[in-house]
C-alpha cells in the first residue's frame, strides 16, 4: 500500500480509499453483503486504513455495516463520512426522496446519528455532502465549529462544492479536504476545484474514478441495467452519449493490453498519477474488485498512454 500525509498532521492514509457506497446495498444493482464485508477485512490486511462512506448510502445501512465489518478496528482506521442529505422513504417507492440540508439543526442531528451508526466517539473526517442553497454557509460552518469543539468531529471536508463555495467556507473555518468526481471522461473538477484547493492546502479526494463502471470496459452497446441500478438514469449511459463513450473504452483496452492490466486499473492509475490528488476513492463490491483496484498502485503509465487518452477527449468535445 502507498500512503499520503493528511494535512499538517502525523496521519498517513492509504492512496486508495475503500468506497463504501456499495455497502448501502441500493442503487448499484445486485450486491452481496457478505462479500463486501469480507472485502473490508481483506482491505485491512492489505494496509488500507481509509474508508469513505455517507449517511445517505443505503439510508444509514452503509455506516452500520462498515462499523460491523471493521469491528474493533473501527477506532484505528480513518473513517470519512458525509452528511447534509435529508431523505424520506415513501411506501411502495423504489427510491427515497432526497433534498440537501446543511442547516444547523439538521447537521447536528446527522452527526449524532452517524456517530451511533458507526459506533465511534468522534468522526475522523466529516464532509458536507452537497451544497444547500437554502442555508447560509456561515451558519453551517458555525455549526461545524461547535461540533469540532465538542470533539464529535476531528476534521472537516467539503464534497461536491465548487471552488468559490470552498473558498468562502474556508474563510469562515479551516477546511481540511475537498472531494469531487474526477476521471478520464469527467474533468471539470480538475479545471475548477483542484487549483483552488491546492492554494488552500487542502487534501483532495476523488470519486467516480471508474465513472460508475463505464471505465471498467465490461459494458458494451448491448448492456442492460436493472431498474434498481442508477445507470439507467445517468447521462453517460444514455444511448448517444454511451455510443461515443464506448469508443474511448476501445482506446483504454489497447493501453490495458499493452500493460497487461485491466481497463479499471488503467483508469485508476490515470487519476493516481495526478500529483494534486491525495487519494482515489473506489467503490468495492467484493475481494476480486479490491485486489484488482489495489494493483493500480504497482505500475505507471507512459507519456504516450496519457497523450492517447487526453487527445481522444480533446478531439471529442461532445463527450
Short mmCIF file of C-alpha atoms in Angstrom, two decimals:
data_model
loop_
_atom_site.label_atom_id
_atom_site.label_comp_id
_atom_site.label_asym_id
_atom_site.label_seq_id
_atom_site.Cartn_x
_atom_site.Cartn_y
_atom_site.Cartn_z
CA UNK A 1 0.00 0.00 0.00
CA UNK A 2 1.09 3.58 -0.63
CA UNK A 3 0.23 6.42 1.73
CA UNK A 4 -0.09 10.21 1.79
CA UNK A 5 0.22 12.67 4.66
CA UNK A 6 -3.11 14.16 5.71
CA UNK A 7 -2.65 17.91 6.11
CA UNK A 8 -0.01 19.02 8.59
CA UNK A 9 -0.81 16.12 10.89
CA UNK A 10 1.10 12.96 11.66
CA UNK A 11 -1.61 10.98 9.91
CA UNK A 12 -0.80 8.82 6.90
CA UNK A 13 -3.66 7.41 4.86
CA UNK A 14 -3.83 4.90 2.03
CA UNK A 15 -3.74 6.33 -1.51
CA UNK A 16 -6.74 4.17 -2.41
CA UNK A 17 -9.73 4.68 -0.14
CA UNK A 18 -12.35 1.96 0.20
CA UNK A 19 -15.56 3.48 -1.17
CA UNK A 20 -18.45 2.20 0.93
CA UNK A 21 -21.46 3.16 -1.17
CA UNK A 22 -21.98 -0.48 -2.27
CA UNK A 23 -22.29 -1.38 1.44
CA UNK A 24 -25.57 0.54 1.36
CA UNK A 25 -26.94 -2.24 -0.84
CA UNK A 26 -29.04 0.02 -3.08
CA UNK A 27 -28.82 1.80 -6.41
CA UNK A 28 -25.92 -0.25 -7.81
CA UNK A 29 -27.68 -3.42 -8.89
CA UNK A 30 -27.07 -6.73 -7.15
CA UNK A 31 -24.69 -6.72 -4.16
CA UNK A 32 -23.82 -9.38 -1.61
CA UNK A 33 -23.39 -8.10 1.94
CA UNK A 34 -21.12 -10.97 2.99
CA UNK A 35 -18.82 -10.42 0.03
CA UNK A 36 -18.42 -6.70 0.71
CA UNK A 37 -17.84 -7.24 4.43
CA UNK A 38 -15.22 -9.84 3.52
CA UNK A 39 -13.57 -7.32 1.18
CA UNK A 40 -13.33 -4.83 4.06
CA UNK A 41 -11.39 -7.42 6.02
CA UNK A 42 -9.03 -8.04 3.12
CA UNK A 43 -8.54 -4.29 2.66
CA UNK A 44 -7.35 -4.06 6.27
CA UNK A 45 -4.92 -6.92 5.68
CA UNK A 46 -3.50 -5.11 2.66
CA UNK A 47 -2.91 -1.93 4.64
CA UNK A 48 -5.93 0.14 3.64
CA UNK A 49 -6.79 2.48 6.51
CA UNK A 50 -9.07 4.99 4.76
CA UNK A 51 -12.79 4.24 4.39
CA UNK A 52 -15.22 6.71 2.81
CA UNK A 53 -18.97 6.47 3.38
CA UNK A 54 -22.05 8.71 3.84
CA UNK A 55 -25.19 8.61 5.93
CA UNK A 56 -27.39 8.54 2.83
CA UNK A 57 -25.75 5.41 1.38
CA UNK A 58 -28.45 2.81 1.91
CA UNK A 59 -30.16 5.34 4.20
CA UNK A 60 -27.80 4.61 7.08
CA UNK A 61 -27.06 1.00 6.18
CA UNK A 62 -23.56 1.62 4.83
CA UNK A 63 -22.36 3.23 8.06
CA UNK A 64 -23.81 0.41 10.18
CA UNK A 65 -22.27 -2.34 8.06
CA UNK A 66 -18.91 -0.59 7.85
CA UNK A 67 -18.77 -0.44 11.64
CA UNK A 68 -19.70 -4.12 11.84
CA UNK A 69 -17.13 -5.11 9.21
CA UNK A 70 -14.32 -3.14 10.87
CA UNK A 71 -15.07 -4.47 14.34
CA UNK A 72 -12.54 -3.22 16.89
CA UNK A 73 -10.50 -1.73 14.03
CA UNK A 74 -13.15 0.99 13.64
CA UNK A 75 -11.24 3.07 16.19
CA UNK A 76 -7.89 2.51 14.50
CA UNK A 77 -8.69 3.42 10.89
CA UNK A 78 -9.66 6.75 9.33
CA UNK A 79 -13.39 6.88 8.59
CA UNK A 80 -14.70 9.70 6.43
CA UNK A 81 -18.46 10.08 6.30
CA UNK A 82 -20.76 12.73 4.85
CA UNK A 83 -23.97 14.43 5.88
CA UNK A 84 -26.37 17.06 4.68
CA UNK A 85 -28.67 14.94 2.53
CA UNK A 86 -32.14 14.63 4.01
CA UNK A 87 -34.14 11.60 2.93
CA UNK A 88 -37.68 10.35 3.20
CA UNK A 89 -38.57 6.78 2.31
CA UNK A 90 -42.10 6.51 0.96
CA UNK A 91 -44.11 3.26 0.86
CA UNK A 92 -44.07 1.41 -2.47
CA UNK A 93 -41.33 3.65 -3.84
CA UNK A 94 -38.07 2.11 -5.02
CA UNK A 95 -36.02 5.21 -4.18
CA UNK A 96 -36.23 7.64 -1.29
CA UNK A 97 -36.97 11.30 -1.85
CA UNK A 98 -33.87 13.32 -1.01
CA UNK A 99 -33.03 17.00 -0.55
CA UNK A 100 -29.94 18.91 0.56
CA UNK A 101 -29.98 20.36 4.06
CA UNK A 102 -26.95 21.96 5.74
CA UNK A 103 -29.00 23.79 8.36
CA UNK A 104 -27.55 23.79 11.91
CA UNK A 105 -30.35 21.63 13.31
CA UNK A 106 -30.10 19.00 10.59
CA UNK A 107 -26.30 18.79 10.52
CA UNK A 108 -26.16 18.48 14.31
CA UNK A 109 -28.70 15.66 14.23
CA UNK A 110 -26.96 13.97 11.28
CA UNK A 111 -23.61 13.91 13.10
CA UNK A 112 -25.19 12.36 16.19
CA UNK A 113 -26.85 9.66 14.11
CA UNK A 114 -23.65 8.89 12.18
CA UNK A 115 -21.74 8.54 15.45
CA UNK A 116 -24.29 5.98 16.65
CA UNK A 117 -24.32 4.00 13.41
CA UNK A 118 -20.53 3.97 13.17
CA UNK A 119 -20.27 3.21 16.90
CA UNK A 120 -17.39 5.64 17.46
CA UNK A 121 -16.91 8.63 19.77
CA UNK A 122 -15.56 11.04 17.16
CA UNK A 123 -15.76 11.08 13.36
CA UNK A 124 -12.25 11.50 11.89
CA UNK A 125 -13.46 13.40 8.81
CA UNK A 126 -16.96 14.80 8.45
CA UNK A 127 -17.76 16.05 4.96
CA UNK A 128 -20.60 18.32 3.90
CA UNK A 129 -22.04 16.13 1.16
CA UNK A 130 -23.69 18.66 -1.19
CA UNK A 131 -24.22 22.44 -1.20
CA UNK A 132 -27.51 23.72 0.20
CA UNK A 133 -28.68 26.94 -1.48
CA UNK A 134 -31.26 27.50 1.26
CA UNK A 135 -28.77 27.69 4.14
CA UNK A 136 -26.11 30.37 4.50
CA UNK A 137 -22.69 28.73 4.56
CA UNK A 138 -21.81 30.90 7.58
CA UNK A 139 -24.46 29.11 9.66
CA UNK A 140 -23.27 25.70 8.52
CA UNK A 141 -19.64 26.40 9.33
CA UNK A 142 -20.53 27.82 12.75
CA UNK A 143 -22.25 24.51 13.44
CA UNK A 144 -19.20 22.58 12.27
CA UNK A 145 -17.02 24.66 14.59
CA UNK A 146 -19.31 23.78 17.52
CA UNK A 147 -19.21 20.08 16.66
CA UNK A 148 -15.43 20.25 16.46
CA UNK A 149 -15.20 21.95 19.87
CA UNK A 150 -17.41 19.20 21.27
CA UNK A 151 -14.96 16.67 19.78
CA UNK A 152 -17.69 14.95 17.81
CA UNK A 153 -15.76 15.54 14.60
CA UNK A 154 -11.99 15.83 14.11
CA UNK A 155 -11.54 17.23 10.60
CA UNK A 156 -13.87 18.97 8.13
CA UNK A 157 -14.31 18.34 4.41
CA UNK A 158 -16.47 19.51 1.53
CA UNK A 159 -17.89 17.24 -1.14
CA UNK A 160 -19.26 18.47 -4.48
CA UNK A 161 -18.66 22.13 -3.58
CA UNK A 162 -17.49 24.49 -6.31
CA UNK A 163 -14.28 26.49 -5.90
CA UNK A 164 -16.00 29.69 -4.77
CA UNK A 165 -18.00 27.97 -2.06
CA UNK A 166 -14.93 26.09 -0.81
CA UNK A 167 -13.04 29.37 -0.54
CA UNK A 168 -15.95 31.06 1.24
CA UNK A 169 -16.36 28.20 3.71
CA UNK A 170 -12.62 28.06 4.39
CA UNK A 171 -12.56 31.78 5.17
CA UNK A 172 -15.00 31.07 7.99
CA UNK A 173 -13.47 27.87 9.34
CA UNK A 174 -10.43 25.90 8.21
CA UNK A 175 -11.38 23.06 5.86
CA UNK A 176 -9.13 20.03 5.59
CA UNK A 177 -10.27 18.36 2.37
CA UNK A 178 -12.29 18.64 -0.83
CA UNK A 179 -13.90 15.76 -2.70
CA UNK A 180 -15.37 15.60 -6.17
CA UNK A 181 -15.90 13.43 -9.24
CA UNK A 182 -12.87 13.10 -11.48
CA UNK A 183 -11.94 10.57 -14.13
CA UNK A 184 -10.67 10.28 -17.70
CA UNK A 185 -14.00 11.42 -19.13
CA UNK A 186 -15.18 13.89 -16.46
CA UNK A 187 -12.54 16.54 -15.73
CA UNK A 188 -14.43 19.64 -14.62
CA UNK A 189 -13.15 19.06 -11.08
CA UNK A 190 -9.59 19.49 -12.35
CA UNK A 191 -10.36 22.78 -14.11
CA UNK A 192 -12.09 24.39 -11.15
CA UNK A 193 -11.84 22.88 -7.68
CA UNK A 194 -8.36 21.34 -7.70
CA UNK A 195 -6.47 24.57 -8.35
CA UNK A 196 -8.35 26.47 -5.61
CA UNK A 197 -8.00 23.57 -3.16
CA UNK A 198 -4.24 23.45 -3.64
CA UNK A 199 -3.99 27.19 -2.85
CA UNK A 200 -5.81 26.48 0.42
CA UNK A 201 -3.58 23.47 1.17
CA UNK A 202 -6.47 21.02 1.20
CA UNK A 203 -6.18 17.30 0.67
CA UNK A 204 -8.04 16.37 -2.50
CA UNK A 205 -10.04 13.16 -2.86
CA UNK A 206 -11.78 11.94 -5.99
CA UNK A 207 -14.68 9.59 -6.58
CA UNK A 208 -16.30 8.30 -9.75
CA UNK A 209 -12.88 7.10 -10.91
CA UNK A 210 -14.47 4.35 -12.99
CA UNK A 211 -17.37 6.64 -13.99
CA UNK A 212 -19.97 4.38 -12.37
CA UNK A 213 -18.46 1.31 -14.02
CA UNK A 214 -18.26 2.72 -17.55
CA UNK A 215 -14.43 2.75 -17.49
CA UNK A 216 -14.18 -0.88 -16.38
CA UNK A 217 -14.54 -1.90 -20.02
CA UNK A 218 -17.08 -4.59 -19.18
CA UNK A 219 -20.05 -2.86 -20.84
CA UNK A 220 -20.95 -2.65 -24.50
CA UNK A 221 -23.84 -1.31 -26.58
CA UNK A 222 -25.98 -4.35 -25.76
CA UNK A 223 -25.55 -4.00 -21.98
CA UNK A 224 -28.76 -3.72 -19.96
CA UNK A 225 -29.25 -2.46 -16.40
CA UNK A 226 -31.88 -3.42 -13.85
CA UNK A 227 -34.45 -0.96 -12.52
CA UNK A 228 -32.61 -0.72 -9.17
CA UNK A 229 -29.38 0.35 -10.92
CA UNK A 230 -28.72 4.09 -11.15
CA UNK A 231 -27.00 3.64 -14.51
CA UNK A 232 -30.44 3.60 -16.10
CA UNK A 233 -30.60 7.31 -15.19
CA UNK A 234 -27.04 8.51 -15.72
CA UNK A 235 -26.25 10.62 -18.76
CA UNK A 236 -23.09 8.76 -19.75
CA UNK A 237 -25.13 5.56 -20.17
CA UNK A 238 -27.81 7.11 -22.37
CA UNK A 239 -27.86 5.96 -25.99
CA UNK A 240 -25.98 8.64 -27.96
CA UNK A 241 -23.51 9.51 -25.21
CA UNK A 242 -22.97 5.83 -24.48
CA UNK A 243 -22.03 5.13 -28.10
CA UNK A 244 -19.35 7.84 -28.00
CA UNK A 245 -18.04 6.69 -24.64
CA UNK A 246 -17.67 3.12 -25.87
CA UNK A 247 -15.17 4.40 -28.46
CA UNK A 248 -12.89 5.62 -25.67
CA UNK A 249 -13.20 2.24 -23.98
CA UNK A 250 -11.56 0.70 -27.02
CA UNK A 251 -8.59 3.04 -26.53
CA UNK A 252 -8.48 2.02 -22.87
CA UNK A 253 -8.48 -1.65 -23.82
CA UNK A 254 -5.48 -1.13 -26.09
CA UNK A 255 -3.49 0.54 -23.32
CA UNK A 256 -4.60 -2.17 -20.87
CA UNK A 257 -3.37 -4.90 -23.21
CA UNK A 258 -0.04 -3.12 -23.54
CA UNK A 259 0.47 -3.09 -19.79
CA UNK A 260 -1.22 -6.46 -19.24
CA UNK A 261 -3.69 -4.73 -16.95
CA UNK A 262 -7.45 -4.22 -16.89
CA UNK A 263 -9.32 -1.12 -18.03
CA UNK A 264 -10.21 -0.41 -14.39
CA UNK A 265 -6.56 -0.42 -13.41
CA UNK A 266 -5.65 1.95 -16.23
CA UNK A 267 -8.47 4.33 -15.26
CA UNK A 268 -7.46 4.33 -11.58
CA UNK A 269 -3.78 4.69 -12.45
CA UNK A 270 -4.58 7.72 -14.62
CA UNK A 271 -6.06 9.52 -11.60
CA UNK A 272 -3.30 8.38 -9.23
CA UNK A 273 -0.68 9.94 -11.47
CA UNK A 274 -2.17 13.39 -10.95
CA UNK A 275 0.14 14.64 -8.21
CA UNK A 276 -2.54 17.02 -6.93
CA UNK A 277 -4.76 14.11 -5.90
CA UNK A 278 -4.21 12.79 -2.37
CA UNK A 279 -6.38 9.67 -2.64
CA UNK A 280 -8.70 7.89 -5.04
CA UNK A 281 -11.99 6.61 -3.61
CA UNK A 282 -13.11 3.43 -5.37
CA UNK A 283 -16.37 1.63 -4.62
CA UNK A 284 -15.76 -2.05 -3.96
CA UNK A 285 -18.25 -4.92 -4.02
CA UNK A 286 -16.02 -7.95 -3.43
CA UNK A 287 -12.47 -9.25 -2.89
CA UNK A 288 -11.85 -9.65 -6.61
CA UNK A 289 -12.55 -5.98 -7.26
CA UNK A 290 -10.43 -4.97 -4.29
CA UNK A 291 -7.40 -6.94 -5.48
CA UNK A 292 -7.80 -5.57 -8.99
CA UNK A 293 -8.10 -1.98 -7.80
CA UNK A 294 -5.16 -2.15 -5.41
CA UNK A 295 -2.95 -3.47 -8.21
CA UNK A 296 -3.22 0.01 -9.77
CA UNK A 297 -0.54 1.14 -7.32
CA UNK A 298 2.07 -1.13 -8.84
CA UNK A 299 2.75 0.34 -12.29
CA UNK A 300 2.89 3.63 -14.16
CA UNK A 301 1.58 4.97 -17.46
CA UNK A 302 3.96 6.42 -20.02
CA UNK A 303 3.55 9.78 -21.75
CA UNK A 304 2.24 8.15 -24.91
CA UNK A 305 -0.58 6.47 -22.97
CA UNK A 306 -1.58 9.74 -21.32
CA UNK A 307 -1.46 11.62 -24.61
CA UNK A 308 -3.65 8.99 -26.27
CA UNK A 309 -6.36 9.45 -23.65
CA UNK A 310 -6.03 13.23 -23.50
CA UNK A 311 -6.05 13.66 -27.26
CA UNK A 312 -9.09 11.45 -27.66
CA UNK A 313 -11.05 13.57 -25.23
CA UNK A 314 -9.80 16.82 -26.76
CA UNK A 315 -10.91 15.65 -30.20
CA UNK A 316 -14.34 14.64 -28.92
CA UNK A 317 -15.64 17.69 -27.06
CA UNK A 318 -19.18 16.30 -27.09
CA UNK A 319 -18.21 13.64 -24.54
#
